[in-house]
Amino acid sequence: VSKKVQAIYLWWHKPVIDQELLQSLPNLKVIANSGVGMDHLDLKLVHSFGVKMANAPRAVSSSTADTGMALLLASARRLVEGYRIAISSGMEYCEADFLGVEVTGATLGIIGMGRIGYKIALRAKAFEMNILYHNRTRRKEQEEQAVGATYCEKVDSLLQEADFVMVVVSLTPQTHKLIGKREMELMKPTATLINISRGAVIDQEALVTALQTGVIRAAALDVTYPEPLPRDHALLKLKNVIITPHLGIKTHKATCMITEEAVENILAALNGLPIPSEVLPS
């Protein structure tokens, strides 16, 4: 049936798109991805075959922003540690010095103020947080005012001031290990690093050291590299880190919306219409 295939809907990076597959599908017109990140695709290779590409940014932004705020709150109030204490066999009372950190009035630094980053800012405003952001392009003044966000032209100033740093960028050669040893050392020792983008955006070896030595207070990660981590990985042994298995878009509603957006993109491509969420190779 290879000559009949005109569209591919990628779900969780499957099927693998390589040169062999592209050569076997002479009438392929479009590949629609079930999410925003396209780092699993060789965009230039796909483009060289005359195949269009699309992602699903509208469908995933709210659910991913919710995940980011959930991780922030869970880390700040030590919910995972508290749960373990509450269900432990010897539980009699919670120690008086089992303290989290305050979210209200704290400063949140958002690295990457795209569609998801902006929705995080909207949520953080409801928690009365001070919001800093760094992005390749500055948001419009009215958009900044709507969420009370302050633009940081340099990421270093954001890192130095934020109590919580949330990374919301696409994985590209430019963002690979964007947050490394130097960046973590700029952060406050009381700060928390939250990653809801891609695991490789953070230097995991440097993160382990920073968490072990008190360079930063804690981390909350919905993404790692690889996924899952090897069972003996140092990150899995630390109490001051929360790791979830890439839950960002995993809700019933988001799953349906992703599929609907992908179908919309596919139908547009097959009918020669502008693709709503087309992605072009950089």
XYZ file of N, CA and C in Angstrom:
846
model
N 0.822 -1.218 0.000
C 0.000 0.000 0.000
C 0.852 1.263 0.000
N 2.167 1.148 -0.182
C 3.048 2.309 -0.025
C 2.676 3.472 -0.940
N 2.206 3.163 -2.168
C 1.865 4.234 -3.105
C 0.573 4.946 -2.736
N -0.215 4.343 -1.860
C -1.480 4.958 -1.446
C -1.305 5.934 -0.280
N -0.193 5.823 0.436
C -0.008 6.624 1.654
C 0.313 8.071 1.283
N -0.538 8.988 1.720
C -0.341 10.412 1.453
C -0.064 11.207 2.729
N -0.352 10.625 3.896
C -0.169 11.348 5.158
C 0.271 10.385 6.249
N 1.068 10.908 7.173
C 1.471 10.148 8.354
C 1.103 10.963 9.584
N 0.449 10.302 10.520
C 0.170 10.925 11.819
C 1.132 10.310 12.829
N 2.063 11.113 13.328
C 3.056 10.628 14.290
C 2.487 10.677 15.695
N 2.467 9.528 16.357
C 2.030 9.506 17.753
C 3.192 9.022 18.609
N 3.656 9.923 19.477
C 4.766 9.606 20.394
C 5.989 9.104 19.618
N 6.309 9.856 18.545
C 7.519 9.631 17.736
C 7.447 8.360 16.891
N 6.269 7.773 16.737
C 6.124 6.569 15.918
C 5.182 6.841 14.758
N 5.484 6.337 13.537
C 6.669 5.545 13.189
C 7.917 6.419 13.062
N 9.080 5.800 13.079
C 10.334 6.523 12.900
C 10.434 6.987 11.448
N 10.659 8.269 11.274
C 10.753 8.825 9.927
C 12.218 8.910 9.526
N 12.636 8.012 8.636
C 14.015 8.035 8.155
C 13.999 8.025 6.619
N 15.174 8.065 6.043
C 15.274 8.138 4.582
C 14.638 6.916 3.920
N 14.820 5.753 4.511
C 14.259 4.524 3.932
C 12.743 4.609 3.844
N 12.108 5.091 4.932
C 10.644 5.194 4.926
C 10.184 6.236 3.913
N 10.849 7.380 3.879
C 10.466 8.439 2.949
C 10.598 7.982 1.499
N 11.637 7.226 1.211
C 11.830 6.721 -0.156
C 10.763 5.693 -0.534
N 10.219 5.021 0.463
C 9.228 3.981 0.191
C 7.810 4.537 0.010
N 7.617 5.828 0.248
C 6.289 6.440 0.159
C 6.316 7.579 -0.863
N 6.236 7.258 -2.140
C 6.420 8.271 -3.190
C 5.335 9.337 -3.242
N 4.167 9.062 -2.686
C 3.069 10.029 -2.754
C 2.774 10.698 -1.411
N 3.718 10.568 -0.469
C 3.546 11.199 0.844
C 3.548 12.716 0.698
N 2.551 13.371 1.289
C 2.431 14.828 1.173
C 2.655 15.548 2.502
N 2.315 14.898 3.618
C 2.370 15.622 4.892
C 2.619 14.659 6.051
N 3.354 15.149 7.046
C 3.546 14.446 8.314
C 3.007 15.348 9.411
N 2.045 14.865 10.182
C 1.454 15.630 11.279
C 1.916 15.038 12.603
N 2.458 15.890 13.448
C 3.012 15.449 14.720
C 2.018 15.641 15.859
N 2.025 14.713 16.816
C 1.111 14.784 17.963
C 1.777 15.527 19.120
N 2.035 16.796 18.929
C 2.675 17.604 19.956
C 3.403 18.766 19.309
N 4.141 19.517 20.134
C 4.843 20.696 19.628
C 6.260 20.355 19.185
N 6.998 19.634 20.039
C 8.405 19.368 19.778
C 8.622 18.549 18.521
N 9.566 18.993 17.689
C 9.861 18.307 16.428
C 11.300 17.826 16.387
N 11.955 17.728 17.545
C 13.370 17.375 17.584
C 13.627 15.928 17.176
N 12.575 15.094 17.133
C 12.728 13.701 16.711
C 12.684 13.555 15.188
N 12.488 14.670 14.491
C 12.421 14.647 13.033
C 13.606 15.396 12.439
N 14.130 14.857 11.345
C 15.127 15.575 10.561
C 14.345 16.440 9.576
N 14.088 17.678 9.963
C 13.193 18.535 9.186
C 13.725 18.788 7.774
N 15.030 18.952 7.653
C 15.607 19.206 6.330
C 15.497 17.981 5.424
N 15.668 16.802 6.019
C 15.519 15.574 5.238
C 14.088 15.437 4.736
N 13.119 15.622 5.627
C 11.709 15.512 5.225
C 11.387 16.538 4.145
N 11.846 17.757 4.333
C 11.588 18.832 3.374
C 12.184 18.516 1.997
N 13.342 17.839 2.005
C 14.007 17.517 0.734
C 13.185 16.547 -0.115
N 12.253 15.835 0.519
C 11.370 14.922 -0.206
C 10.072 15.629 -0.638
N 10.000 16.930 -0.383
C 8.811 17.681 -0.756
C 7.626 17.419 0.148
N 7.899 16.910 1.346
C 6.836 16.582 2.297
C 6.680 17.727 3.291
N 5.446 18.149 3.502
C 5.171 19.213 4.465
C 5.058 18.624 5.865
N 5.264 19.478 6.868
C 5.231 19.028 8.265
C 4.380 19.974 9.099
N 3.734 19.421 10.130
C 2.902 20.237 11.010
C 2.988 19.680 12.426
N 2.799 20.564 13.402
C 2.714 20.114 14.800
C 1.355 20.517 15.371
N 1.201 20.415 16.695
C -0.107 20.677 17.302
C 0.038 21.605 18.504
N 0.447 22.856 18.280
C 0.705 23.751 19.419
C -0.545 24.174 20.169
N -1.656 24.334 19.463
C -2.869 24.818 20.137
C -3.398 23.787 21.121
N -3.297 22.523 20.744
C -3.905 21.463 21.550
C -3.157 21.205 22.852
N -1.853 21.426 22.865
C -1.055 20.978 24.011
C -0.721 22.080 25.004
N -0.975 23.327 24.668
C -0.457 24.422 25.492
C -1.049 24.450 26.900
N -2.348 24.277 27.021
C -2.965 24.366 28.355
C -2.560 23.206 29.255
N -2.598 21.983 28.713
C -2.262 20.823 29.541
C -0.795 20.853 29.962
N 0.095 21.312 29.083
C 1.510 21.391 29.433
C 1.751 22.480 30.475
N 1.052 23.613 30.337
C 1.170 24.680 31.337
C 0.673 24.199 32.698
N -0.404 23.434 32.709
C -0.907 22.865 33.971
C 0.140 21.967 34.624
N 0.808 21.148 33.797
C 1.846 20.263 34.320
C 2.987 21.062 34.938
N 3.387 22.140 34.263
C 4.447 22.981 34.804
C 4.099 23.557 36.160
N 2.890 24.059 36.305
C 2.476 24.621 37.595
C 2.323 23.531 38.654
N 1.855 22.353 38.246
C 1.732 21.239 39.192
C 3.102 20.854 39.751
N 4.110 20.797 38.883
C 5.460 20.466 39.328
C 6.016 21.547 40.248
N 5.770 22.805 39.903
C 6.239 23.909 40.744
C 5.650 23.793 42.149
N 4.347 23.607 42.229
C 3.671 23.534 43.526
C 4.089 22.289 44.309
N 4.191 21.160 43.608
C 4.571 19.915 44.285
C 5.969 20.010 44.867
N 6.889 20.635 44.133
C 8.254 20.782 44.627
C 8.315 21.778 45.771
N 7.623 22.902 45.618
C 7.655 23.941 46.644
C 7.131 23.418 47.985
N 6.049 22.648 47.949
C 5.427 22.170 49.186
C 5.807 20.739 49.530
N 6.788 20.192 48.809
C 7.368 18.867 49.089
C 6.280 17.786 49.175
N 5.388 17.788 48.201
C 4.234 16.889 48.250
C 4.620 15.422 48.147
N 5.611 15.106 47.307
C 6.004 13.700 47.149
C 6.631 13.183 48.437
N 7.520 13.965 49.032
C 8.109 13.575 50.325
C 7.030 13.452 51.391
N 6.098 14.404 51.398
C 5.024 14.381 52.391
C 4.138 13.165 52.250
N 3.860 12.784 51.010
C 3.057 11.592 50.760
C 3.746 10.344 51.333
N 5.052 10.249 51.088
C 5.782 9.086 51.589
C 5.759 9.026 53.109
N 5.866 10.182 53.750
C 5.793 10.221 55.210
C 4.399 9.801 55.680
N 3.372 10.331 55.009
C 1.995 10.083 55.429
C 1.604 8.614 55.350
N 2.176 7.870 54.393
C 1.796 6.458 54.242
C 2.802 5.506 54.887
N 3.864 6.059 55.478
C 4.875 5.186 56.077
C 4.306 4.445 57.291
N 4.815 3.251 57.537
C 4.269 2.399 58.594
C 4.472 3.006 59.980
N 5.519 3.790 60.149
C 5.791 4.356 61.471
C 5.277 5.762 61.667
N 4.386 6.222 60.800
C 3.909 7.596 60.866
C 3.100 7.859 62.132
N 3.556 8.816 62.948
C 2.812 9.260 64.115
C 2.472 10.747 64.022
N 3.421 11.520 63.498
C 3.182 12.953 63.290
C 4.222 13.452 62.286
N 3.959 14.610 61.739
C 4.899 15.209 60.786
C 5.837 16.138 61.550
N 7.111 15.994 61.301
C 8.109 16.823 61.992
C 7.825 18.305 61.766
N 8.041 19.102 62.801
C 7.764 20.536 62.732
C 8.663 21.248 61.732
N 9.840 20.682 61.477
C 10.766 21.336 60.549
C 10.664 20.795 59.128
N 9.573 20.079 58.827
C 9.341 19.630 57.454
C 8.691 20.795 56.702
N 9.527 21.691 56.200
C 9.047 22.947 55.648
C 9.285 23.039 54.145
N 8.313 23.579 53.460
C 8.464 23.887 52.052
C 8.797 25.358 51.877
N 8.613 25.854 50.661
C 8.853 27.271 50.397
C 7.578 27.915 49.885
N 7.459 29.210 50.119
C 6.261 29.953 49.741
C 6.240 30.202 48.230
N 5.058 30.049 47.650
C 4.873 30.339 46.232
C 4.340 31.763 46.043
N 3.372 32.128 46.853
C 2.813 33.478 46.783
C 3.909 34.515 47.016
N 4.024 35.448 46.083
C 5.023 36.503 46.212
C 6.407 36.118 45.739
N 6.612 34.849 45.385
C 7.918 34.405 44.887
C 8.085 34.852 43.434
N 9.322 34.808 42.957
C 9.620 35.217 41.585
C 9.794 33.995 40.695
N 9.022 33.953 39.625
C 9.107 32.880 38.635
C 9.807 33.403 37.396
N 10.860 32.723 36.971
C 11.540 33.050 35.730
C 11.180 32.039 34.661
N 10.583 32.491 33.577
C 10.162 31.608 32.489
C 11.134 31.777 31.325
N 11.804 30.705 30.967
C 12.718 30.734 29.825
C 11.987 30.121 28.638
N 11.560 30.977 27.721
C 10.746 30.551 26.585
C 9.315 31.006 26.774
N 8.966 32.157 26.214
C 7.625 32.724 26.411
C 6.809 32.614 25.134
N 6.711 31.365 24.653
C 5.825 31.089 23.531
C 4.416 30.872 24.042
N 3.658 30.070 23.302
C 2.261 29.821 23.670
C 2.154 29.178 25.048
N 2.995 28.161 25.334
C 2.946 27.474 26.626
C 3.477 28.382 27.734
N 4.606 29.027 27.484
C 5.191 29.903 28.486
C 4.238 30.999 28.920
N 3.493 31.542 27.956
C 2.556 32.610 28.295
C 1.411 32.082 29.160
N 0.952 30.860 28.876
C -0.114 30.282 29.701
C 0.377 29.982 31.117
N 1.657 29.648 31.247
C 2.236 29.478 32.581
C 2.216 30.808 33.326
N 2.563 31.882 32.614
C 2.541 33.209 33.230
C 1.137 33.573 33.708
N 0.123 33.231 32.924
C -1.257 33.491 33.345
C -1.590 32.761 34.642
N -1.132 31.523 34.750
C -1.393 30.744 35.959
C -0.605 31.291 37.143
N 0.641 31.657 36.893
C 1.486 32.181 37.969
C 0.948 33.503 38.508
N 0.345 34.301 37.645
C -0.241 35.563 38.102
C -1.335 35.301 39.138
N -2.108 34.237 38.920
C -3.170 33.895 39.875
C -2.601 33.504 41.232
N -1.348 33.058 41.260
C -0.672 32.725 42.514
C 0.123 33.914 43.065
N -0.132 35.097 42.487
C 0.485 36.344 42.948
C 2.008 36.274 42.895
N 2.528 35.626 41.856
C 3.970 35.531 41.678
C 4.486 36.720 40.862
N 5.729 37.083 41.097
C 6.407 38.057 40.256
C 6.989 37.295 39.069
N 6.776 37.779 37.862
C 7.124 37.005 36.674
C 8.195 37.714 35.854
N 9.297 36.998 35.621
C 10.332 37.424 34.698
C 10.321 36.456 33.521
N 10.704 36.933 32.355
C 10.798 35.998 31.238
C 11.923 36.381 30.294
N 12.472 35.339 29.654
C 13.481 35.532 28.620
C 13.000 34.795 27.383
N 13.096 35.437 26.240
C 12.627 34.848 24.997
C 13.427 35.431 23.842
N 13.472 34.719 22.730
C 14.199 35.242 21.564
C 13.626 36.577 21.120
N 12.297 36.704 21.169
C 11.638 37.961 20.819
C 10.768 38.411 21.979
N 10.783 39.706 22.212
C 10.006 40.247 23.332
C 8.520 40.246 22.995
N 7.695 39.959 23.983
C 6.249 40.009 23.826
C 5.790 41.461 23.699
N 4.591 41.646 23.152
C 4.017 42.980 23.068
C 3.771 43.527 24.467
N 3.828 44.859 24.576
C 3.688 45.499 25.889
C 2.370 45.137 26.563
N 1.294 45.091 25.799
C -0.008 44.767 26.392
C -0.062 43.322 26.884
N 0.681 42.423 26.206
C 0.743 41.028 26.657
C 1.533 40.935 27.960
N 2.620 41.674 28.066
C 3.392 41.702 29.313
C 2.545 42.235 30.456
N 1.820 43.322 30.184
C 1.009 43.943 31.235
C -0.117 43.029 31.698
N -0.661 42.243 30.774
C -1.784 41.359 31.110
C -1.409 40.324 32.161
N -0.126 39.911 32.177
C 0.312 38.910 33.157
C 1.312 39.485 34.165
N 1.623 40.765 34.027
C 2.572 41.399 34.932
C 3.987 40.864 34.766
N 4.378 40.571 33.515
C 5.689 39.964 33.261
C 6.715 41.023 32.874
N 7.944 40.820 33.341
C 9.060 41.706 33.021
C 10.040 40.972 32.127
N 10.420 41.601 31.030
C 11.324 40.988 30.058
C 12.772 41.104 30.507
N 13.513 40.002 30.416
C 14.944 39.991 30.692
C 15.668 39.735 29.376
N 16.379 40.725 28.893
C 17.092 40.557 27.628
C 18.162 39.480 27.735
N 18.806 39.394 28.909
C 19.822 38.382 29.166
C 19.268 37.332 30.121
N 19.473 36.065 29.788
C 18.968 34.996 30.647
C 19.674 35.008 31.998
N 20.911 35.513 32.057
C 21.662 35.516 33.314
C 20.948 36.308 34.401
N 20.372 37.439 34.042
C 19.694 38.255 35.051
C 18.452 37.547 35.585
N 17.772 36.812 34.718
C 16.616 36.018 35.162
C 17.053 34.942 36.151
N 18.115 34.236 35.818
C 18.604 33.151 36.669
C 19.000 33.663 38.049
N 19.574 34.844 38.104
C 20.052 35.388 39.380
C 18.921 35.834 40.283
N 17.777 36.194 39.710
C 16.687 36.775 40.497
C 15.562 35.810 40.832
N 15.401 34.753 40.036
C 14.216 33.896 40.162
C 14.316 32.913 41.325
N 13.183 32.702 41.990
C 13.070 31.648 43.005
C 12.721 30.317 42.350
N 12.016 30.384 41.241
C 11.671 29.206 40.436
C 12.029 29.532 38.984
N 12.764 28.634 38.346
C 13.120 28.803 36.939
C 12.449 27.691 36.151
N 11.570 28.069 35.224
C 10.871 27.071 34.428
C 11.339 27.154 32.973
N 11.781 26.012 32.436
C 12.320 25.961 31.080
C 11.235 25.451 30.131
N 10.906 26.275 29.124
C 9.811 25.956 28.202
C 10.250 26.267 26.774
N 11.330 25.643 26.326
C 11.864 25.912 24.990
C 11.866 24.633 24.155
N 11.913 24.802 22.858
C 12.073 23.654 21.965
C 13.527 23.202 22.003
N 13.754 21.921 21.762
C 15.120 21.409 21.697
C 15.677 21.630 20.303
N 16.717 22.436 20.231
C 17.426 22.719 18.984
C 18.917 22.651 19.294
N 19.774 22.697 18.282
C 21.212 22.750 18.574
C 21.576 23.932 19.477
N 20.818 25.021 19.380
C 21.106 26.206 20.192
C 20.667 26.038 21.645
N 19.645 25.217 21.901
C 19.146 25.056 23.272
C 19.643 23.768 23.938
N 20.420 22.957 23.217
C 20.960 21.735 23.814
C 21.866 22.105 24.996
N 21.550 21.566 26.184
C 22.276 21.893 27.419
C 22.330 23.405 27.655
N 21.196 24.037 27.392
C 21.058 25.479 27.620
C 21.324 25.837 29.080
N 20.871 24.957 29.981
C 21.100 25.166 31.410
C 22.154 24.169 31.872
N 23.349 24.678 32.110
C 24.469 23.840 32.536
C 25.047 24.303 33.852
N 26.269 23.911 34.123
C 26.938 24.220 35.395
C 26.977 25.724 35.645
N 27.374 26.503 34.645
C 27.482 27.952 34.818
C 26.140 28.574 35.159
N 25.108 28.144 34.441
C 23.776 28.722 34.656
C 23.230 28.364 36.028
N 23.448 27.130 36.478
C 22.958 26.732 37.802
C 23.690 27.474 38.913
N 24.941 27.758 38.708
C 25.706 28.497 39.717
C 25.268 29.954 39.803
N 24.607 30.450 38.749
C 24.052 31.800 38.807
C 22.759 31.845 39.615
N 22.082 30.714 39.731
C 20.804 30.664 40.435
C 20.993 30.773 41.941
N 19.925 31.171 42.630
C 19.954 31.232 44.085
C 20.088 29.825 44.662
N 20.763 29.662 45.791
C 20.820 28.334 46.419
C 19.462 27.860 46.916
N 18.498 28.780 46.994
C 17.132 28.439 47.408
C 16.205 28.221 46.217
N 16.760 28.252 44.997
C 15.927 28.207 43.792
C 15.593 26.776 43.372
N 14.522 26.664 42.610
C 14.072 25.389 42.053
C 14.075 25.471 40.536
N 14.589 24.432 39.890
C 14.629 24.356 38.429
C 13.547 23.388 37.951
N 12.708 23.842 37.034
C 11.603 23.033 36.522
C 11.747 22.915 35.012
N 11.662 21.690 34.503
C 11.824 21.468 33.062
C 10.626 20.728 32.502
N 9.903 21.384 31.588
C 8.767 20.739 30.916
C 8.965 20.771 29.402
N 10.213 20.960 28.961
C 10.475 21.053 27.518
C 11.016 19.739 26.979
N 12.330 19.583 26.998
C 12.996 18.334 26.617
C 14.161 18.115 27.573
N 14.453 16.848 27.859
C 15.481 16.539 28.840
C 16.834 17.123 28.505
N 17.206 17.096 27.229
C 18.544 17.514 26.829
C 18.760 19.017 26.885
N 17.720 19.773 27.208
C 17.883 21.212 27.387
C 18.695 21.508 28.657
N 18.694 20.556 29.585
C 19.453 20.692 30.826
C 20.600 19.684 30.836
N 21.753 20.111 31.292
C 22.901 19.220 31.475
C 22.637 18.394 32.734
N 22.234 17.133 32.552
C 21.814 16.321 33.701
C 22.945 16.025 34.673
N 24.157 15.832 34.172
C 25.282 15.578 35.067
C 25.533 16.789 35.957
N 25.476 17.973 35.351
C 25.643 19.203 36.129
C 24.496 19.378 37.115
N 23.298 18.962 36.729
C 22.136 19.067 37.627
C 22.300 18.166 38.837
N 22.758 16.946 38.624
C 22.996 16.031 39.750
C 23.948 16.663 40.751
N 25.054 17.198 40.266
C 26.044 17.835 41.144
C 25.440 19.027 41.879
N 24.675 19.843 41.168
C 24.067 21.032 41.777
C 23.089 20.652 42.882
N 22.341 19.589 42.674
C 21.382 19.136 43.695
C 22.085 18.487 44.882
N 23.149 17.772 44.623
C 23.890 17.094 45.696
C 24.661 18.063 46.572
N 25.135 19.157 45.990
C 26.010 20.086 46.710
C 25.305 21.355 47.179
N 24.001 21.460 46.948
C 23.263 22.621 47.423
C 23.420 23.870 46.580
N 23.904 23.718 45.352
C 23.985 24.864 44.448
C 22.582 25.411 44.182
N 21.595 24.513 44.033
C 20.188 24.896 43.981
C 19.412 24.007 44.961
N 18.233 24.467 45.333
C 17.443 23.759 46.345
C 16.845 22.459 45.820
N 16.257 22.529 44.604
C 15.487 21.378 44.127
C 15.285 21.462 42.621
N 14.782 20.365 42.060
C 14.417 20.319 40.643
C 13.135 19.510 40.496
N 12.367 19.860 39.475
C 11.145 19.121 39.141
C 11.144 18.935 37.630
N 11.159 17.677 37.199
C 11.387 17.362 35.787
C 10.274 16.479 35.232
N 9.653 16.947 34.155
C 8.712 16.077 33.451
C 9.400 15.382 32.287
N 10.639 15.779 32.017
C 11.398 15.227 30.894
C 12.829 14.948 31.331
N 13.411 13.910 30.768
C 14.804 13.541 31.052
C 15.425 13.017 29.762
N 16.691 12.695 29.806
C 17.307 11.962 28.694
C 18.230 10.902 29.257
N 18.013 9.622 28.880
C 16.877 9.177 28.054
C 15.602 9.126 28.891
N 14.528 8.718 28.243
C 13.260 8.480 28.940
C 12.845 7.034 28.701
N 12.705 6.228 29.767
C 13.001 6.571 31.159
C 14.500 6.542 31.439
N 14.875 7.114 32.592
C 16.273 7.051 33.011
C 16.638 5.626 33.404
N 17.908 5.245 33.268
C 18.344 3.954 33.817
C 18.002 3.884 35.299
N 17.625 2.717 35.769
C 17.138 2.582 37.149
C 18.192 2.890 38.205
N 19.452 2.938 37.819
C 20.498 3.270 38.781
C 20.984 4.711 38.631
N 20.255 5.531 37.888
C 20.688 6.914 37.655
C 20.647 7.716 38.952
N 21.622 8.578 39.131
C 21.754 9.347 40.371
C 20.536 10.223 40.646
N 19.886 10.733 39.609
C 18.719 11.591 39.830
C 17.592 10.855 40.549
N 17.506 9.550 40.346
C 16.431 8.773 40.956
C 16.661 8.533 42.449
N 17.842 8.870 42.930
C 18.178 8.612 44.334
C 18.107 9.870 45.196
N 17.840 11.012 44.598
C 17.853 12.275 45.332
C 16.461 12.635 45.846
N 16.413 13.114 47.090
C 15.133 13.498 47.682
C 14.642 14.853 47.191
N 15.570 15.687 46.719
C 15.182 17.042 46.314
C 14.905 17.168 44.819
N 14.455 16.066 44.220
C 14.040 16.109 42.819
C 12.743 15.321 42.654
N 11.838 15.869 41.842
C 10.613 15.174 41.445
C 10.735 14.874 39.954
N 10.476 13.639 39.572
C 10.520 13.251 38.163
C 9.192 12.592 37.795
N 8.583 13.077 36.729
C 7.361 12.466 36.219
C 7.621 11.977 34.783
N 6.879 10.979 34.325
C 7.193 10.324 33.036
C 6.587 11.019 31.814
N 7.003 12.269 31.584
C 6.564 13.047 30.421
C 5.037 13.089 30.363
N 4.448 13.640 31.426
C 2.988 13.700 31.540
C 2.383 14.945 30.904
N 3.231 15.831 30.378
C 2.795 17.150 29.939
C 1.461 17.233 29.235
N 1.227 16.402 28.238
C 0.007 16.508 27.431
C -0.968 15.365 27.713
N -0.686 14.577 28.731
C -1.462 13.355 28.915
C -2.740 13.590 29.729
N -3.735 14.143 29.024
C -5.095 14.206 29.559
C -6.023 13.716 28.450
N -7.217 13.300 28.827
C -8.176 12.823 27.822
C -8.487 13.927 26.817
N -8.740 15.136 27.332
C -9.123 16.241 26.463
C -7.992 16.613 25.508
N -6.763 16.714 26.042
C -5.627 17.100 25.204
C -5.376 16.071 24.110
N -5.515 14.785 24.452
C -5.304 13.726 23.462
C -6.280 13.861 22.298
N -7.539 14.130 22.613
C -8.537 14.319 21.545
C -8.236 15.571 20.730
N -7.865 16.658 21.417
C -7.585 17.920 20.722
C -6.370 17.806 19.814
N -5.359 17.056 20.267
C -4.161 16.840 19.451
C -4.524 16.135 18.155
N -5.336 15.086 18.266
C -5.740 14.321 17.083
C -6.560 15.184 16.134
N -7.458 15.988 16.692
C -8.280 16.874 15.859
C -7.413 17.895 15.126
N -6.421 18.450 15.829
C -5.543 19.436 15.196
C -4.699 18.774 14.102
N -4.230 17.552 14.368
C -3.451 16.826 13.360
C -4.302 16.555 12.116
N -5.529 16.120 12.307
C -6.428 15.852 11.176
C -6.680 17.133 10.382
N -6.853 18.243 11.085
C -7.053 19.540 10.423
C -5.853 19.884 9.535
N -4.662 19.663 10.065
C -3.444 19.929 9.298
C -3.335 19.011 8.078
N -3.650 17.721 8.283
C -3.559 16.745 7.195
C -4.539 17.079 6.075
N -5.787 17.360 6.437
C -6.804 17.656 5.421
C -6.451 18.915 4.634
N -5.903 19.910 5.324
C -5.484 21.137 4.626
C -4.401 20.824 3.606
N -3.410 20.015 4.010
C -2.311 19.671 3.102
C -2.798 18.877 1.903
N -3.683 17.919 2.144
C -4.161 17.063 1.047
C -5.062 17.821 0.077
N -5.663 18.923 0.571
C -6.553 19.709 -0.286
C -5.880 20.961 -0.836
N -4.562 21.041 -0.652
C -3.812 22.166 -1.208
C -4.080 23.488 -0.521
N -4.512 23.448 0.722
C -4.811 24.666 1.474
C -3.675 24.990 2.431
N -3.593 26.227 2.929
C -2.566 26.563 3.918
C -2.706 25.677 5.154
N -1.603 25.136 5.632
C -1.605 24.254 6.798
C -1.579 25.115 8.059
N -2.577 25.006 8.938
C -2.662 25.893 10.110
C -1.426 25.895 10.994
N -0.815 24.734 11.199
C 0.333 24.640 12.114
C 1.549 24.090 11.383
N 1.810 24.597 10.189
C 2.954 24.102 9.406
C 4.270 24.460 10.082
N 5.221 23.525 10.037
C 6.570 23.737 10.570
C 7.553 23.670 9.423
N 8.374 24.698 9.307
C 9.374 24.753 8.238
C 10.755 24.495 8.796
N 11.634 23.888 8.017
C 13.008 23.677 8.512
C 13.706 25.030 8.661
N 14.478 25.179 9.743
C 15.154 26.462 9.987
C 16.341 26.617 9.054
